[in-house]
mmCIF file of C-alpha atoms and ligand atoms in Angstrom:
data_model
loop_
_atom_site.group_PDB
_atom_site.id
_atom_site.type_symbol
_atom_site.label_atom_id
_atom_site.label_comp_id
_atom_site.label_asym_id
_atom_site.label_seq_id
_atom_site.Cartn_x
_atom_site.Cartn_y
_atom_site.Cartn_z
ATOM 1 C CA MET W 1065 -20.557 -1.915 17.118
ATOM 2 C CA SER W 1066 -19.117 -1.623 13.607
ATOM 3 C CA HIS W 1067 -15.944 -2.836 11.950
ATOM 4 C CA PHE W 1068 -13.806 -0.564 9.764
ATOM 5 C CA LEU W 1069 -10.839 -1.072 7.500
ATOM 6 C CA VAL W 1070 -8.073 1.453 8.012
ATOM 7 C CA ALA W 1071 -5.656 1.329 5.094
ATOM 8 C CA GLY W 1072 -2.274 2.706 6.113
ATOM 9 C CA GLY W 1073 -3.283 2.212 9.752
ATOM 10 C CA ALA W 1074 0.324 1.765 10.920
ATOM 11 C CA GLY W 1075 1.391 5.189 9.598
ATOM 12 C CA TYR W 1076 1.371 8.519 11.416
ATOM 13 C CA ILE W 1077 -2.128 9.762 10.653
ATOM 14 C CA GLY W 1078 -3.712 6.314 10.228
ATOM 15 C CA SER W 1079 -2.527 5.139 13.647
ATOM 16 C CA ASN W 1080 -3.643 8.392 15.275
ATOM 17 C CA PHE W 1081 -7.064 7.884 13.703
ATOM 18 C CA VAL W 1082 -7.287 4.318 15.023
ATOM 19 C CA LYS W 1083 -6.439 5.571 18.509
ATOM 20 C CA TYR W 1084 -9.060 8.312 18.222
ATOM 21 C CA LEU W 1085 -11.719 5.828 17.114
ATOM 22 C CA MET W 1086 -10.846 3.419 19.914
ATOM 23 C CA ASP W 1087 -11.121 6.207 22.509
ATOM 24 C CA THR W 1088 -14.406 7.618 21.267
ATOM 25 C CA SER W 1089 -16.395 4.503 20.268
ATOM 26 C CA ASP W 1090 -16.715 0.762 20.799
ATOM 27 C CA HIS W 1091 -15.919 -0.056 17.151
ATOM 28 C CA GLU W 1092 -13.342 -2.530 15.870
ATOM 29 C CA VAL W 1093 -10.803 -1.964 13.125
ATOM 30 C CA THR W 1094 -8.602 -3.917 10.803
ATOM 31 C CA LEU W 1095 -5.407 -2.063 10.012
ATOM 32 C CA ILE W 1096 -4.036 -2.882 6.578
ATOM 33 C CA ASP W 1097 -0.436 -1.899 6.086
ATOM 34 C CA ASN W 1098 2.601 -3.314 4.306
ATOM 35 C CA LEU W 1099 4.847 -1.545 6.849
ATOM 36 C CA SER W 1100 6.850 0.156 4.102
ATOM 37 C CA THR W 1101 6.519 3.453 5.964
ATOM 38 C CA GLY W 1102 4.091 2.359 8.683
ATOM 39 C CA ARG W 1103 5.498 0.969 11.922
ATOM 40 C CA MET W 1104 4.810 -2.372 13.620
ATOM 41 C CA GLU W 1105 5.579 -0.569 16.888
ATOM 42 C CA ALA W 1106 2.440 1.581 16.374
ATOM 43 C CA VAL W 1107 0.326 -1.535 15.701
ATOM 44 C CA GLU W 1108 1.709 -3.201 18.835
ATOM 45 C CA SER W 1109 1.056 -0.139 21.010
ATOM 46 C CA LEU W 1110 -2.529 -0.019 19.754
ATOM 47 C CA LYS W 1111 -3.025 -3.745 20.327
ATOM 48 C CA GLU W 1112 -1.584 -3.446 23.812
ATOM 49 C CA GLN W 1113 -3.965 -0.632 24.673
ATOM 50 C CA TYR W 1114 -7.146 -1.815 22.907
ATOM 51 C CA GLY W 1115 -6.675 -5.580 22.735
ATOM 52 C CA SER W 1116 -9.134 -7.563 20.667
ATOM 53 C CA ARG W 1117 -10.696 -4.513 18.986
ATOM 54 C CA ILE W 1118 -7.590 -4.208 16.792
ATOM 55 C CA PHE W 1119 -6.843 -6.589 13.929
ATOM 56 C CA PHE W 1120 -3.799 -6.301 11.710
ATOM 57 C CA LEU W 1121 -3.455 -7.515 8.122
ATOM 58 C CA LYS W 1122 0.014 -7.112 6.656
ATOM 59 C CA SER W 1123 -0.708 -6.442 3.025
ATOM 60 C CA ASP W 1124 -0.113 -4.055 0.161
ATOM 61 C CA LEU W 1125 -2.913 -1.589 -0.244
ATOM 62 C CA GLY W 1126 -5.092 -3.232 -2.849
ATOM 63 C CA ASP W 1127 -3.733 -6.787 -2.870
ATOM 64 C CA PRO W 1128 -6.662 -8.954 -4.031
ATOM 65 C CA GLU W 1129 -5.015 -12.162 -2.815
ATOM 66 C CA LYS W 1130 -4.920 -10.896 0.758
ATOM 67 C CA LEU W 1131 -8.035 -8.747 0.815
ATOM 68 C CA HIS W 1132 -10.623 -10.966 -0.881
ATOM 69 C CA PRO W 1133 -10.247 -13.906 1.535
ATOM 70 C CA TYR W 1134 -10.216 -11.505 4.477
ATOM 71 C CA LEU W 1135 -13.343 -9.667 3.367
ATOM 72 C CA HIS W 1136 -15.206 -12.905 2.607
ATOM 73 C CA LYS W 1137 -14.901 -13.700 6.304
ATOM 74 C CA ARG W 1138 -16.062 -10.430 7.813
ATOM 75 C CA THR W 1139 -18.576 -7.638 7.424
ATOM 76 C CA VAL W 1140 -16.991 -4.223 7.068
ATOM 77 C CA ASP W 1141 -18.928 -0.982 7.509
ATOM 78 C CA GLY W 1142 -16.566 1.494 5.906
ATOM 79 C CA VAL W 1143 -13.019 2.142 4.752
ATOM 80 C CA PHE W 1144 -10.687 4.942 5.834
ATOM 81 C CA HIS W 1145 -7.784 5.233 3.420
ATOM 82 C CA PHE W 1146 -4.565 6.796 4.744
ATOM 83 C CA GLY W 1147 -2.160 4.538 2.840
ATOM 84 C CA ALA W 1148 -0.230 6.865 0.563
ATOM 85 C CA PHE W 1149 3.299 8.059 0.084
ATOM 86 C CA SER W 1150 3.253 11.772 0.833
ATOM 87 C CA LEU W 1151 6.613 13.429 0.236
ATOM 88 C CA VAL W 1152 6.360 16.058 -2.451
ATOM 89 C CA GLY W 1153 10.107 16.086 -3.216
ATOM 90 C CA GLU W 1154 10.328 12.300 -3.473
ATOM 91 C CA SER W 1155 7.341 12.227 -5.821
ATOM 92 C CA GLN W 1156 9.303 14.415 -8.221
ATOM 93 C CA TYR W 1157 12.300 12.117 -8.515
ATOM 94 C CA ASP W 1158 10.443 8.792 -8.159
ATOM 95 C CA PRO W 1159 7.029 9.364 -9.768
ATOM 96 C CA MET W 1160 6.437 5.634 -10.427
ATOM 97 C CA LYS W 1161 6.498 4.927 -6.693
ATOM 98 C CA TYR W 1162 3.718 7.498 -6.279
ATOM 99 C CA TYR W 1163 1.534 6.588 -9.269
ATOM 100 C CA TYR W 1164 1.814 2.889 -8.463
ATOM 101 C CA ASN W 1165 0.995 3.046 -4.764
ATOM 102 C CA ASN W 1166 -1.195 6.131 -4.519
ATOM 103 C CA VAL W 1167 -3.114 5.542 -7.764
ATOM 104 C CA ALA W 1168 -2.861 1.930 -8.998
ATOM 105 C CA CYS W 1169 -3.085 0.321 -5.548
ATOM 106 C CA THR W 1170 -5.875 2.683 -4.492
ATOM 107 C CA LEU W 1171 -7.854 1.761 -7.634
ATOM 108 C CA SER W 1172 -7.405 -1.891 -6.773
ATOM 109 C CA LEU W 1173 -8.582 -1.214 -3.219
ATOM 110 C CA LEU W 1174 -11.642 0.614 -4.557
ATOM 111 C CA LYS W 1175 -12.461 -2.240 -6.916
ATOM 112 C CA ILE W 1176 -12.209 -4.752 -4.087
ATOM 113 C CA ILE W 1177 -14.389 -2.801 -1.688
ATOM 114 C CA LEU W 1178 -17.055 -2.324 -4.354
ATOM 115 C CA GLU W 1179 -17.018 -6.071 -5.004
ATOM 116 C CA HIS W 1180 -17.610 -6.622 -1.294
ATOM 117 C CA GLU W 1181 -20.394 -4.041 -1.224
ATOM 118 C CA ILE W 1182 -18.684 -1.717 1.226
ATOM 119 C CA ARG W 1183 -20.296 1.627 0.461
ATOM 120 C CA HIS W 1184 -18.565 4.243 2.556
ATOM 121 C CA PHE W 1185 -15.069 5.413 1.699
ATOM 122 C CA VAL W 1186 -13.155 8.204 3.431
ATOM 123 C CA PHE W 1187 -10.115 9.294 1.457
ATOM 124 C CA SER W 1188 -7.082 11.296 2.613
ATOM 125 C CA SER W 1189 -6.611 13.938 -0.051
ATOM 126 C CA SER W 1190 -4.361 16.959 0.227
ATOM 127 C CA ALA W 1191 -3.993 20.696 -0.171
ATOM 128 C CA ALA W 1192 -1.418 19.654 -2.774
ATOM 129 C CA VAL W 1193 -4.304 19.270 -5.276
ATOM 130 C CA TYR W 1194 -4.533 23.083 -5.452
ATOM 131 C CA GLY W 1195 -0.960 23.738 -6.562
ATOM 132 C CA ILE W 1196 -0.269 27.463 -6.306
ATOM 133 C CA PRO W 1197 -3.685 28.894 -5.457
ATOM 134 C CA GLU W 1198 -4.898 32.110 -7.014
ATOM 135 C CA LYS W 1199 -6.768 33.190 -3.881
ATOM 136 C CA THR W 1200 -6.245 32.733 -0.168
ATOM 137 C CA PRO W 1201 -7.927 31.326 1.901
ATOM 138 C CA ILE W 1202 -8.454 28.442 -0.511
ATOM 139 C CA THR W 1203 -12.018 27.247 -0.930
ATOM 140 C CA GLU W 1204 -12.937 23.807 -2.204
ATOM 141 C CA ALA W 1205 -14.267 25.452 -5.379
ATOM 142 C CA ALA W 1206 -10.732 26.479 -6.389
ATOM 143 C CA GLU W 1207 -9.466 24.700 -9.470
ATOM 144 C CA ARG W 1208 -7.264 21.632 -8.964
ATOM 145 C CA LYS W 1209 -3.909 22.469 -10.507
ATOM 146 C CA PRO W 1210 -1.339 20.273 -8.779
ATOM 147 C CA ILE W 1211 2.293 21.196 -9.404
ATOM 148 C CA ASN W 1212 3.898 17.942 -8.288
ATOM 149 C CA HIS W 1213 3.305 14.221 -8.783
ATOM 150 C CA TYR W 1214 2.119 13.722 -5.214
ATOM 151 C CA GLY W 1215 -0.652 16.289 -5.751
ATOM 152 C CA LYS W 1216 -1.447 14.726 -9.121
ATOM 153 C CA THR W 1217 -1.965 11.291 -7.558
ATOM 154 C CA LYS W 1218 -4.470 12.769 -5.092
ATOM 155 C CA THR W 1219 -6.230 14.622 -7.908
ATOM 156 C CA MET W 1220 -6.481 11.448 -9.995
ATOM 157 C CA ILE W 1221 -8.154 9.536 -7.169
ATOM 158 C CA GLU W 1222 -10.568 12.412 -6.571
ATOM 159 C CA GLU W 1223 -11.467 12.244 -10.280
ATOM 160 C CA VAL W 1224 -12.056 8.499 -10.100
ATOM 161 C CA MET W 1225 -14.248 8.874 -7.019
ATOM 162 C CA GLU W 1226 -16.249 11.570 -8.803
ATOM 163 C CA ALA W 1227 -16.701 9.218 -11.766
ATOM 164 C CA LEU W 1228 -17.988 6.513 -9.417
ATOM 165 C CA SER W 1229 -20.258 8.756 -7.432
ATOM 166 C CA GLY W 1230 -23.264 8.090 -9.672
ATOM 167 C CA ARG W 1231 -23.341 4.524 -8.367
ATOM 168 C CA GLU W 1232 -25.837 3.731 -5.654
ATOM 169 C CA ASP W 1233 -23.399 1.491 -3.873
ATOM 170 C CA PHE W 1234 -20.612 4.025 -3.334
ATOM 171 C CA VAL W 1235 -20.369 7.244 -1.387
ATOM 172 C CA TYR W 1236 -17.110 8.981 -0.509
ATOM 173 C CA ALA W 1237 -15.601 11.806 1.468
ATOM 174 C CA SER W 1238 -12.430 13.410 0.143
ATOM 175 C CA LEU W 1239 -10.597 15.255 2.904
ATOM 176 C CA ARG W 1240 -8.005 17.749 1.745
ATOM 177 C CA TYR W 1241 -5.466 18.003 4.533
ATOM 178 C CA PHE W 1242 -3.331 21.052 5.110
ATOM 179 C CA ASN W 1243 -0.205 20.721 7.317
ATOM 180 C CA VAL W 1244 -0.811 18.053 9.931
ATOM 181 C CA ALA W 1245 1.282 18.048 13.117
ATOM 182 C CA GLY W 1246 1.351 16.892 16.736
ATOM 183 C CA THR W 1247 0.266 13.596 18.219
ATOM 184 C CA ASP W 1248 -2.143 11.972 20.656
ATOM 185 C CA GLU W 1249 -1.957 13.232 24.250
ATOM 186 C CA GLU W 1250 -1.044 9.847 25.703
ATOM 187 C CA LEU W 1251 1.855 9.441 23.245
ATOM 188 C CA VAL W 1252 0.719 5.978 22.134
ATOM 189 C CA VAL W 1253 1.368 6.322 18.397
ATOM 190 C CA GLY W 1254 3.173 9.505 17.283
ATOM 191 C CA GLU W 1255 4.884 10.740 14.143
ATOM 192 C CA CYS W 1256 7.936 8.904 12.761
ATOM 193 C CA HIS W 1257 9.063 9.392 9.194
ATOM 194 C CA ASP W 1258 12.330 8.153 7.804
ATOM 195 C CA PRO W 1259 13.698 10.359 6.433
ATOM 196 C CA GLU W 1260 11.865 13.152 8.241
ATOM 197 C CA THR W 1261 11.202 16.182 6.029
ATOM 198 C CA HIS W 1262 8.445 18.049 7.903
ATOM 199 C CA LEU W 1263 9.149 21.307 9.655
ATOM 200 C CA ILE W 1264 7.792 20.689 13.167
ATOM 201 C CA PRO W 1265 9.329 17.223 13.786
ATOM 202 C CA ILE W 1266 12.659 18.402 12.384
ATOM 203 C CA ALA W 1267 12.567 21.500 14.592
ATOM 204 C CA VAL W 1268 11.834 19.528 17.774
ATOM 205 C CA LYS W 1269 14.557 17.000 16.907
ATOM 206 C CA THR W 1270 16.971 19.910 16.487
ATOM 207 C CA ALA W 1271 15.820 21.308 19.848
ATOM 208 C CA LEU W 1272 16.623 17.911 21.391
ATOM 209 C CA GLY W 1273 20.158 18.156 20.028
ATOM 210 C CA LEU W 1274 19.682 15.326 17.522
ATOM 211 C CA ARG W 1275 20.561 17.677 14.666
ATOM 212 C CA ASP W 1276 23.188 20.372 14.505
ATOM 213 C CA HIS W 1277 20.907 22.997 12.945
ATOM 214 C CA LEU W 1278 17.675 23.536 11.078
ATOM 215 C CA ALA W 1279 17.765 24.668 7.452
ATOM 216 C CA LEU W 1280 15.142 27.332 6.769
ATOM 217 C CA PHE W 1281 14.151 27.009 3.117
ATOM 218 C CA GLY W 1282 13.415 30.396 1.556
ATOM 219 C CA THR W 1283 13.442 33.883 3.066
ATOM 220 C CA ASP W 1284 12.378 35.815 -0.041
ATOM 221 C CA TYR W 1285 8.736 34.774 -0.346
ATOM 222 C CA PRO W 1286 6.114 37.511 -0.805
ATOM 223 C CA THR W 1287 4.956 37.112 2.808
ATOM 224 C CA PRO W 1288 5.268 39.479 5.823
ATOM 225 C CA ASP W 1289 8.545 37.942 7.086
ATOM 226 C CA GLY W 1290 9.703 36.437 3.777
ATOM 227 C CA THR W 1291 9.200 32.797 4.827
ATOM 228 C CA ALA W 1292 6.508 30.425 3.571
ATOM 229 C CA VAL W 1293 3.131 30.401 5.275
ATOM 230 C CA ARG W 1294 1.210 27.212 6.050
ATOM 231 C CA ASP W 1295 -2.008 26.243 7.795
ATOM 232 C CA TYR W 1296 -1.161 23.767 10.577
ATOM 233 C CA ILE W 1297 -3.737 21.384 12.001
ATOM 234 C CA HIS W 1298 -3.412 19.100 15.028
ATOM 235 C CA VAL W 1299 -3.697 15.436 14.099
ATOM 236 C CA THR W 1300 -6.356 14.814 16.771
ATOM 237 C CA ASP W 1301 -8.559 17.562 15.284
ATOM 238 C CA LEU W 1302 -8.003 15.962 11.894
ATOM 239 C CA CYS W 1303 -9.066 12.544 13.222
ATOM 240 C CA ARG W 1304 -12.231 14.017 14.712
ATOM 241 C CA ALA W 1305 -13.055 15.454 11.271
ATOM 242 C CA HIS W 1306 -12.699 11.986 9.709
ATOM 243 C CA TRP W 1307 -15.361 10.571 11.942
ATOM 244 C CA ALA W 1308 -17.620 13.587 11.351
ATOM 245 C CA ALA W 1309 -17.152 13.099 7.582
ATOM 246 C CA PHE W 1310 -18.006 9.410 7.810
ATOM 247 C CA GLU W 1311 -21.195 10.157 9.770
ATOM 248 C CA LYS W 1312 -22.100 12.876 7.291
ATOM 249 C CA ILE W 1313 -21.809 10.746 4.149
ATOM 250 C CA ARG W 1314 -23.589 7.868 5.840
ATOM 251 C CA LYS W 1315 -26.560 10.053 6.746
ATOM 252 C CA ALA W 1316 -26.678 12.384 3.729
ATOM 253 C CA ASN W 1317 -25.811 9.654 1.243
ATOM 254 C CA GLU W 1318 -23.962 12.210 -0.853
ATOM 255 C CA PRO W 1319 -20.264 12.671 -1.594
ATOM 256 C CA LEU W 1320 -18.338 15.330 0.241
ATOM 257 C CA THR W 1321 -15.088 17.128 -0.555
ATOM 258 C CA VAL W 1322 -13.783 19.339 2.188
ATOM 259 C CA ASN W 1323 -10.630 21.146 3.345
ATOM 260 C CA LEU W 1324 -9.222 20.266 6.744
ATOM 261 C CA GLY W 1325 -7.227 23.181 8.046
ATOM 262 C CA SER W 1326 -7.500 25.853 10.704
ATOM 263 C CA ALA W 1327 -7.967 28.861 8.373
ATOM 264 C CA ARG W 1328 -4.964 30.442 10.150
ATOM 265 C CA GLY W 1329 -1.520 30.736 8.575
ATOM 266 C CA TYR W 1330 1.857 30.670 10.311
ATOM 267 C CA SER W 1331 5.152 31.513 8.659
ATOM 268 C CA VAL W 1332 8.131 29.178 9.021
ATOM 269 C CA ARG W 1333 9.739 31.776 11.315
ATOM 270 C CA GLU W 1334 6.627 31.895 13.529
ATOM 271 C CA VAL W 1335 6.640 28.103 13.787
ATOM 272 C CA LEU W 1336 10.333 28.102 14.714
ATOM 273 C CA GLU W 1337 9.781 30.793 17.356
ATOM 274 C CA THR W 1338 6.995 28.662 18.841
ATOM 275 C CA VAL W 1339 9.249 25.582 18.883
ATOM 276 C CA GLN W 1340 12.070 27.540 20.535
ATOM 277 C CA ARG W 1341 9.683 28.937 23.159
ATOM 278 C CA VAL W 1342 8.029 25.596 23.961
ATOM 279 C CA THR W 1343 11.287 23.640 24.110
ATOM 280 C CA GLY W 1344 13.425 26.368 25.697
ATOM 281 C CA SER W 1345 16.126 25.651 23.113
ATOM 282 C CA ARG W 1346 17.686 28.381 20.942
ATOM 283 C CA PHE W 1347 18.865 25.943 18.265
ATOM 284 C CA ARG W 1348 20.745 27.132 15.210
ATOM 285 C CA ILE W 1349 18.752 28.140 12.135
ATOM 286 C CA LEU W 1350 20.599 28.441 8.830
ATOM 287 C CA GLU W 1351 18.865 30.313 6.044
ATOM 288 C CA GLU W 1352 18.950 28.525 2.699
ATOM 289 C CA GLY W 1353 17.323 28.933 -0.707
ATOM 290 C CA ARG W 1354 13.753 27.913 -1.456
ATOM 291 C CA ARG W 1355 12.900 24.194 -1.562
ATOM 292 C CA PRO W 1356 11.722 23.394 -5.103
ATOM 293 C CA GLY W 1357 7.965 22.967 -5.430
ATOM 294 C CA ASP W 1358 7.037 24.878 -2.246
ATOM 295 C CA PRO W 1359 4.127 27.306 -2.742
ATOM 296 C CA PRO W 1360 4.499 30.620 -0.830
ATOM 297 C CA VAL W 1361 1.190 30.482 1.067
ATOM 298 C CA LEU W 1362 -1.325 27.692 1.734
ATOM 299 C CA ILE W 1363 -4.237 28.566 3.990
ATOM 300 C CA ALA W 1364 -7.540 26.710 4.010
ATOM 301 C CA SER W 1365 -10.963 28.186 4.054
ATOM 302 C CA SER W 1366 -12.697 26.084 6.690
ATOM 303 C CA GLU W 1367 -16.203 27.449 6.081
ATOM 304 C CA LYS W 1368 -17.382 24.326 4.300
ATOM 305 C CA ALA W 1369 -16.101 22.037 7.058
ATOM 306 C CA LYS W 1370 -17.949 24.168 9.613
ATOM 307 C CA LYS W 1371 -21.160 24.127 7.598
ATOM 308 C CA GLU W 1372 -21.168 20.498 6.459
ATOM 309 C CA LEU W 1373 -19.514 18.807 9.413
ATOM 310 C CA GLY W 1374 -20.048 21.250 12.282
ATOM 311 C CA TRP W 1375 -16.280 20.915 12.686
ATOM 312 C CA GLN W 1376 -13.447 23.319 13.204
ATOM 313 C CA ALA W 1377 -9.875 22.964 14.375
ATOM 314 C CA GLU W 1378 -9.592 23.545 18.130
ATOM 315 C CA ARG W 1379 -5.983 22.906 19.060
ATOM 316 C CA SER W 1380 -3.378 25.646 18.708
ATOM 317 C CA LEU W 1381 0.043 25.586 17.069
ATOM 318 C CA GLU W 1382 1.489 25.617 20.584
ATOM 319 C CA GLU W 1383 -0.415 22.411 21.431
ATOM 320 C CA MET W 1384 0.879 20.753 18.227
ATOM 321 C CA VAL W 1385 4.452 21.673 19.091
ATOM 322 C CA THR W 1386 4.032 20.649 22.749
ATOM 323 C CA SER W 1387 2.805 17.172 21.819
ATOM 324 C CA ALA W 1388 5.437 16.738 19.077
ATOM 325 C CA TRP W 1389 8.111 17.743 21.622
ATOM 326 C CA ALA W 1390 6.767 15.342 24.265
ATOM 327 C CA TRP W 1391 6.736 12.535 21.704
ATOM 328 C CA GLU W 1392 10.301 13.078 20.509
ATOM 329 C CA LYS W 1393 11.541 13.360 24.103
ATOM 330 C CA LYS W 1394 9.841 10.094 25.008
ATOM 331 C CA ARG W 1395 11.406 8.329 22.021
ATOM 332 C CA SER W 1396 14.780 9.755 22.862
ATOM 333 C CA GLU W 1397 14.484 8.647 26.524
ATOM 334 C CA ASP W 1398 13.413 5.182 25.334
ATOM 335 C CA GLY W 1399 16.599 5.040 23.244
ATOM 336 C CA LEU W 1400 14.660 4.940 19.973
ATOM 337 C CA LEU W 1401 16.256 7.968 18.297
HETATM 338 N N1 UFG Q 2630 10.758 23.759 5.890
HETATM 339 C C1 UFG Q 2630 11.971 24.340 6.235
HETATM 340 N N2 UFG Q 2630 12.939 23.520 6.732
HETATM 341 C C2 UFG Q 2630 12.761 22.173 6.925
HETATM 342 C C3 UFG Q 2630 11.503 21.604 6.576
HETATM 343 C C4 UFG Q 2630 10.519 22.437 6.061
HETATM 344 O O1 UFG Q 2630 12.184 25.541 6.076
HETATM 345 O O2 UFG Q 2630 13.698 21.490 7.371
HETATM 346 C C5 UFG Q 2630 9.697 24.632 5.334
HETATM 347 C C6 UFG Q 2630 9.255 24.175 3.953
HETATM 348 O O3 UFG Q 2630 10.118 24.665 2.960
HETATM 349 C C7 UFG Q 2630 7.823 24.751 3.900
HETATM 350 C C8 UFG Q 2630 7.354 24.662 5.371
HETATM 351 O O4 UFG Q 2630 8.552 24.535 6.152
HETATM 352 O O5 UFG Q 2630 7.866 26.089 3.532
HETATM 353 C C9 UFG Q 2630 6.466 23.458 5.648
HETATM 354 O O6 UFG Q 2630 7.129 22.294 5.120
HETATM 355 P P1 UFG Q 2630 6.693 20.802 5.452
HETATM 356 O O7 UFG Q 2630 7.655 19.899 4.764
HETATM 357 O O8 UFG Q 2630 6.516 20.637 6.927
HETATM 358 O O9 UFG Q 2630 5.238 20.682 4.811
HETATM 359 P P2 UFG Q 2630 4.729 20.981 3.306
HETATM 360 O O10 UFG Q 2630 3.945 22.263 3.377
HETATM 361 O O11 UFG Q 2630 5.835 20.935 2.326
HETATM 362 O O12 UFG Q 2630 3.809 19.734 2.991
HETATM 363 C C10 UFG Q 2630 2.821 19.210 3.875
HETATM 364 C C11 UFG Q 2630 2.644 17.738 3.563
HETATM 365 C C12 UFG Q 2630 2.111 17.550 2.157
HETATM 366 C C13 UFG Q 2630 0.836 18.368 1.981
HETATM 367 C C14 UFG Q 2630 1.059 19.824 2.388
HETATM 368 C C15 UFG Q 2630 -0.254 20.560 2.358
HETATM 369 O O13 UFG Q 2630 3.886 17.057 3.698
HETATM 370 O O14 UFG Q 2630 1.836 16.185 1.969
HETATM 371 O O15 UFG Q 2630 1.592 19.890 3.709
HETATM 372 O O16 UFG Q 2630 -0.155 21.845 2.848
HETATM 373 F F1 UFG Q 2630 0.479 18.353 0.687
#
């Protein structure tokens, strides 16, 4: 049995990862989260389900005053870092929020874990490091040319990890996520952002009648139906890849940078058709102009993930939408929306 730190463990992907780890192993975790976007409700649901295997430390990401005393008391076998702000639009009008949390606090976290001789670090990077790619599907060899501050923060941390990778006491995996959606089958944790900006949760909320209409941003992209194309990946597939990446760097003792996507693109219209089919709701869609900073097409090559991790995405877009729909309905029935 091992013990892991999960930074940002009360957020959407972090809490789904904790649930995945609890279900597939006998390990323990400490969730570190300052609850600025993470939810205490997710921590409580996890504690209720997994009891004494879950520890919670309310703390900023790299706070030495909280983390040093905690780490002096316990042996930790690896760190999974999900604790970042991740809204592209917000990063453009409040860059300091992004550079401070995603870069400065992550550097502090890295410094602390090195001081405590924790070697293995799994980092949530993003397709946003690629900017507007020259070729599709995007391979990991493509140049990093982020076009927004969010993508720049992820690029900066990748550069720092590369600079550290000569050290014997540090090995990392950088996982470049594409568009993550859906939730765990048992609906223990789920996706809750405030404000919500992502396509699938907004579409299912609109299907539930919580919004009057959905705004479709951009119908003049150079794509078959004129709307932007993205590579959607189910959060549970993504969590499985995190564990595979951890095992890989532990065994190979070498850093790893890999895309996590399905290698399949769906246009916004195709996603909305799927949501309307799954939910049975013909909600209103209003066509609007492009959202600034949105690339036309982002599709991952997943060859490297297959080769290095023996991993590929298994769950379909329909399964992502079905679980997102079930989650929003549950929250609505519980009076939480
Ligand atoms: N969209 C709409 N209407 C909405 C919301 C979104 O038309 O109400 C469109 C967007 O314009 C975009 C597509 O749906 O074309 C997907 O948008 P999301 O906001 O769901 O996701 P993004 O592709 O903008 O970004 C997500 C993550 C980023 C990550 C990126 C990688 O939020 O952190 O995927 O592909 F970098």
